[in-house]
Amino acid sequence: VLFRSAGTGLLTRVDNSFATGDIIGNSSGGIIGGFVNAGAEGAHVLVTRSFSTGEIQGANAGGIIGDNANRLAIDSTITLESSFSTGAILGSSSGGIVGASANVESVESSVEVSDAYSTGEIFGDSSGGIIGSSANALADSSTIGVHRTYSRGDISGTFAGGIIGNS
């Protein structure tokens, strides 16, 4: 994991970065761990041209960003472009690119994923090929955008989804 969390300043940018080792732990991400912009106001995170190839084991994990992206955030954005994950992700509520709880209880915030893909196996209840479970749950005027993405690996578990897991 390159960063444990991000988004405490006005702009956090991660560009042309990669991780190849295996990761074990809940809320983990291949590039950024959990709680990205959690509780932030006016914070912005931009991840471009980055990838992860190692296996990730743990609940709420993501191939690029872990869980709680923009949770309880106000007017904050997370933009992920031209990135991919190829390793297996094993854990409930996990996502091939972004883990669980994107935009949960946020206000006027957004998570945008474009030109991204996941090819590794994803195994866990409520998991998704691109974003894990609980996307936009209890949010107010917040958006999740998924554009020009795909997931090619096998996804298994109760309430699993090809793009977004159980919401």
Short mmCIF file of C-alpha atoms in Angstrom, two decimals:
data_model
loop_
_atom_site.label_atom_id
_atom_site.label_comp_id
_atom_site.label_asym_id
_atom_site.label_seq_id
_atom_site.Cartn_x
_atom_site.Cartn_y
_atom_site.Cartn_z
CA VAL A 1 0.00 0.00 0.00
CA LEU A 2 1.55 3.28 -1.07
CA PHE A 3 -0.65 5.40 1.24
CA ARG A 4 -2.67 4.47 4.34
CA SER A 5 -5.15 7.27 3.75
CA ALA A 6 -5.35 10.40 1.66
CA GLY A 7 -7.41 13.53 1.17
CA THR A 8 -6.69 15.55 4.29
CA GLY A 9 -5.46 18.53 2.26
CA LEU A 10 -7.08 20.34 -0.62
CA LEU A 11 -5.64 18.02 -3.30
CA THR A 12 -3.94 14.65 -3.09
CA ARG A 13 -2.62 13.38 -6.40
CA VAL A 14 -1.25 9.92 -7.14
CA ASP A 15 0.03 9.48 -10.69
CA ASN A 16 1.83 6.67 -12.51
CA SER A 17 2.20 4.50 -9.41
CA PHE A 18 2.06 0.76 -8.88
CA ALA A 19 2.12 -1.95 -6.24
CA THR A 20 2.99 -5.59 -6.96
CA GLY A 21 3.11 -7.32 -3.57
CA ASP A 22 0.34 -9.12 -1.73
CA ILE A 23 -1.62 -7.22 0.93
CA ILE A 24 -3.44 -8.71 3.92
CA GLY A 25 -5.76 -6.59 6.07
CA ASN A 26 -9.27 -5.19 6.23
CA SER A 27 -9.96 -1.88 4.43
CA SER A 28 -6.79 -2.25 2.35
CA GLY A 29 -6.22 -0.91 -1.13
CA GLY A 30 -3.58 -1.71 -3.71
CA ILE A 31 -2.50 1.95 -3.94
CA ILE A 32 -4.35 3.79 -1.14
CA GLY A 33 -5.75 2.18 2.01
CA GLY A 34 -9.12 2.94 3.58
CA PHE A 35 -10.77 6.16 4.72
CA VAL A 36 -9.91 8.30 1.67
CA ASN A 37 -11.52 11.72 2.26
CA ALA A 38 -13.45 10.28 5.22
CA GLY A 39 -15.01 13.15 7.14
CA ALA A 40 -13.33 15.68 4.85
CA GLU A 41 -14.77 18.93 3.55
CA GLY A 42 -13.62 20.26 0.19
CA ALA A 43 -10.94 17.57 -0.26
CA HIS A 44 -10.02 16.14 -3.63
CA VAL A 45 -8.13 12.97 -4.50
CA LEU A 46 -6.98 12.21 -8.04
CA VAL A 47 -5.49 8.81 -8.94
CA THR A 48 -4.29 8.38 -12.54
CA ARG A 49 -2.32 5.77 -14.51
CA SER A 50 -1.80 3.51 -11.50
CA PHE A 51 -2.10 -0.24 -11.02
CA SER A 52 -1.98 -3.06 -8.52
CA THR A 53 -1.11 -6.69 -9.36
CA GLY A 54 -0.84 -8.42 -5.97
CA GLU A 55 -3.51 -10.43 -4.17
CA ILE A 56 -5.47 -8.48 -1.55
CA GLN A 57 -7.09 -10.33 1.37
CA GLY A 58 -9.47 -8.63 3.78
CA ALA A 59 -13.00 -7.31 4.08
CA ASN A 60 -13.88 -4.00 2.38
CA ALA A 61 -10.72 -4.00 0.29
CA GLY A 62 -10.23 -2.48 -3.16
CA GLY A 63 -7.76 -3.12 -5.97
CA ILE A 64 -6.74 0.56 -6.04
CA ILE A 65 -8.54 2.32 -3.13
CA GLY A 66 -9.74 0.68 0.11
CA ASP A 67 -13.09 1.32 1.80
CA ASN A 68 -14.87 4.39 3.15
CA ALA A 69 -13.98 6.57 0.15
CA ASN A 70 -15.73 9.92 0.82
CA ARG A 71 -17.59 8.52 3.85
CA LEU A 72 -19.19 11.42 5.77
CA ALA A 73 -17.53 13.84 3.33
CA ILE A 74 -18.90 17.24 2.30
CA ASP A 75 -18.21 18.69 -1.17
CA SER A 76 -15.33 16.27 -1.76
CA THR A 77 -14.28 14.30 -4.83
CA ILE A 78 -12.38 11.16 -5.64
CA THR A 79 -11.44 10.70 -9.28
CA LEU A 80 -9.79 7.53 -10.50
CA GLU A 81 -8.71 7.37 -14.16
CA SER A 82 -6.75 5.02 -16.41
CA SER A 83 -5.97 2.52 -13.66
CA PHE A 84 -6.32 -1.23 -13.18
CA SER A 85 -6.05 -4.15 -10.80
CA THR A 86 -5.16 -7.71 -11.84
CA GLY A 87 -4.72 -9.53 -8.52
CA ALA A 88 -7.35 -11.59 -6.75
CA ILE A 89 -9.36 -9.80 -4.05
CA LEU A 90 -10.66 -12.04 -1.29
CA GLY A 91 -13.02 -10.56 1.30
CA SER A 92 -16.62 -9.48 1.75
CA SER A 93 -17.82 -6.09 0.44
CA SER A 94 -14.70 -5.66 -1.67
CA GLY A 95 -14.30 -4.14 -5.13
CA GLY A 96 -11.94 -4.66 -8.03
CA ILE A 97 -11.07 -0.94 -8.07
CA VAL A 98 -12.74 0.75 -5.04
CA GLY A 99 -13.71 -1.05 -1.81
CA ALA A 100 -16.97 -0.76 0.13
CA SER A 101 -18.85 2.30 1.40
CA ALA A 102 -18.09 4.82 -1.39
CA ASN A 103 -19.92 8.09 -0.60
CA VAL A 104 -21.75 6.62 2.40
CA GLU A 105 -23.47 9.42 4.37
CA SER A 106 -21.76 12.08 2.22
CA VAL A 107 -23.16 15.43 1.08
CA GLU A 108 -22.59 16.82 -2.43
CA SER A 109 -19.59 14.57 -3.00
CA SER A 110 -18.58 12.33 -5.89
CA VAL A 111 -16.61 9.22 -6.68
CA GLU A 112 -15.78 8.93 -10.39
CA VAL A 113 -14.12 5.89 -11.94
CA SER A 114 -13.26 5.97 -15.65
CA ASP A 115 -11.10 4.02 -18.09
CA ALA A 116 -10.41 1.40 -15.42
CA TYR A 117 -10.60 -2.37 -15.22
CA SER A 118 -10.21 -5.34 -12.93
CA THR A 119 -9.24 -8.83 -14.12
CA GLY A 120 -8.57 -10.74 -10.90
CA GLU A 121 -10.96 -13.10 -9.14
CA ILE A 122 -13.14 -11.37 -6.54
CA PHE A 123 -14.57 -13.56 -3.82
CA GLY A 124 -16.83 -12.30 -1.04
CA ASP A 125 -20.45 -11.50 -0.26
CA SER A 126 -21.66 -8.08 -1.50
CA SER A 127 -18.53 -7.54 -3.60
CA GLY A 128 -18.36 -5.89 -7.03
CA GLY A 129 -16.10 -6.02 -10.07
CA ILE A 130 -15.40 -2.26 -9.92
CA ILE A 131 -16.93 -0.93 -6.65
CA GLY A 132 -17.80 -2.91 -3.51
CA SER A 133 -21.06 -2.63 -1.55
CA SER A 134 -22.96 0.30 -0.05
CA ALA A 135 -22.26 2.81 -2.83
CA ASN A 136 -24.08 6.10 -2.07
CA ALA A 137 -25.94 4.66 0.95
CA LEU A 138 -27.62 7.45 2.98
CA ALA A 139 -25.96 10.11 0.79
CA ASP A 140 -27.43 13.54 0.04
CA SER A 141 -26.89 14.92 -3.49
CA SER A 142 -23.79 12.75 -3.99
CA THR A 143 -22.90 10.79 -7.12
CA ILE A 144 -21.06 7.67 -8.16
CA GLY A 145 -19.91 7.65 -11.79
CA VAL A 146 -18.57 4.56 -13.55
CA HIS A 147 -17.48 5.15 -17.16
CA ARG A 148 -15.66 2.96 -19.69
CA THR A 149 -14.84 0.24 -17.15
CA TYR A 150 -14.93 -3.53 -17.13
CA SER A 151 -14.36 -6.48 -14.86
CA ARG A 152 -13.18 -9.77 -16.34
CA GLY A 153 -12.39 -11.99 -13.37
CA ASP A 154 -14.80 -14.40 -11.75
CA ILE A 155 -16.91 -12.79 -9.00
CA SER A 156 -18.55 -15.00 -6.42
CA GLY A 157 -20.54 -14.45 -3.25
CA THR A 158 -24.08 -13.61 -2.19
CA PHE A 159 -25.28 -10.22 -3.56
CA ALA A 160 -22.14 -9.82 -5.69
CA GLY A 161 -22.29 -7.65 -8.83
CA GLY A 162 -20.30 -7.43 -12.05
CA ILE A 163 -19.71 -3.68 -11.66
CA ILE A 164 -21.11 -2.64 -8.23
CA GLY A 165 -21.84 -4.98 -5.33
CA ASN A 166 -24.93 -4.89 -3.11
CA SER A 167 -26.07 -1.35 -2.38
#
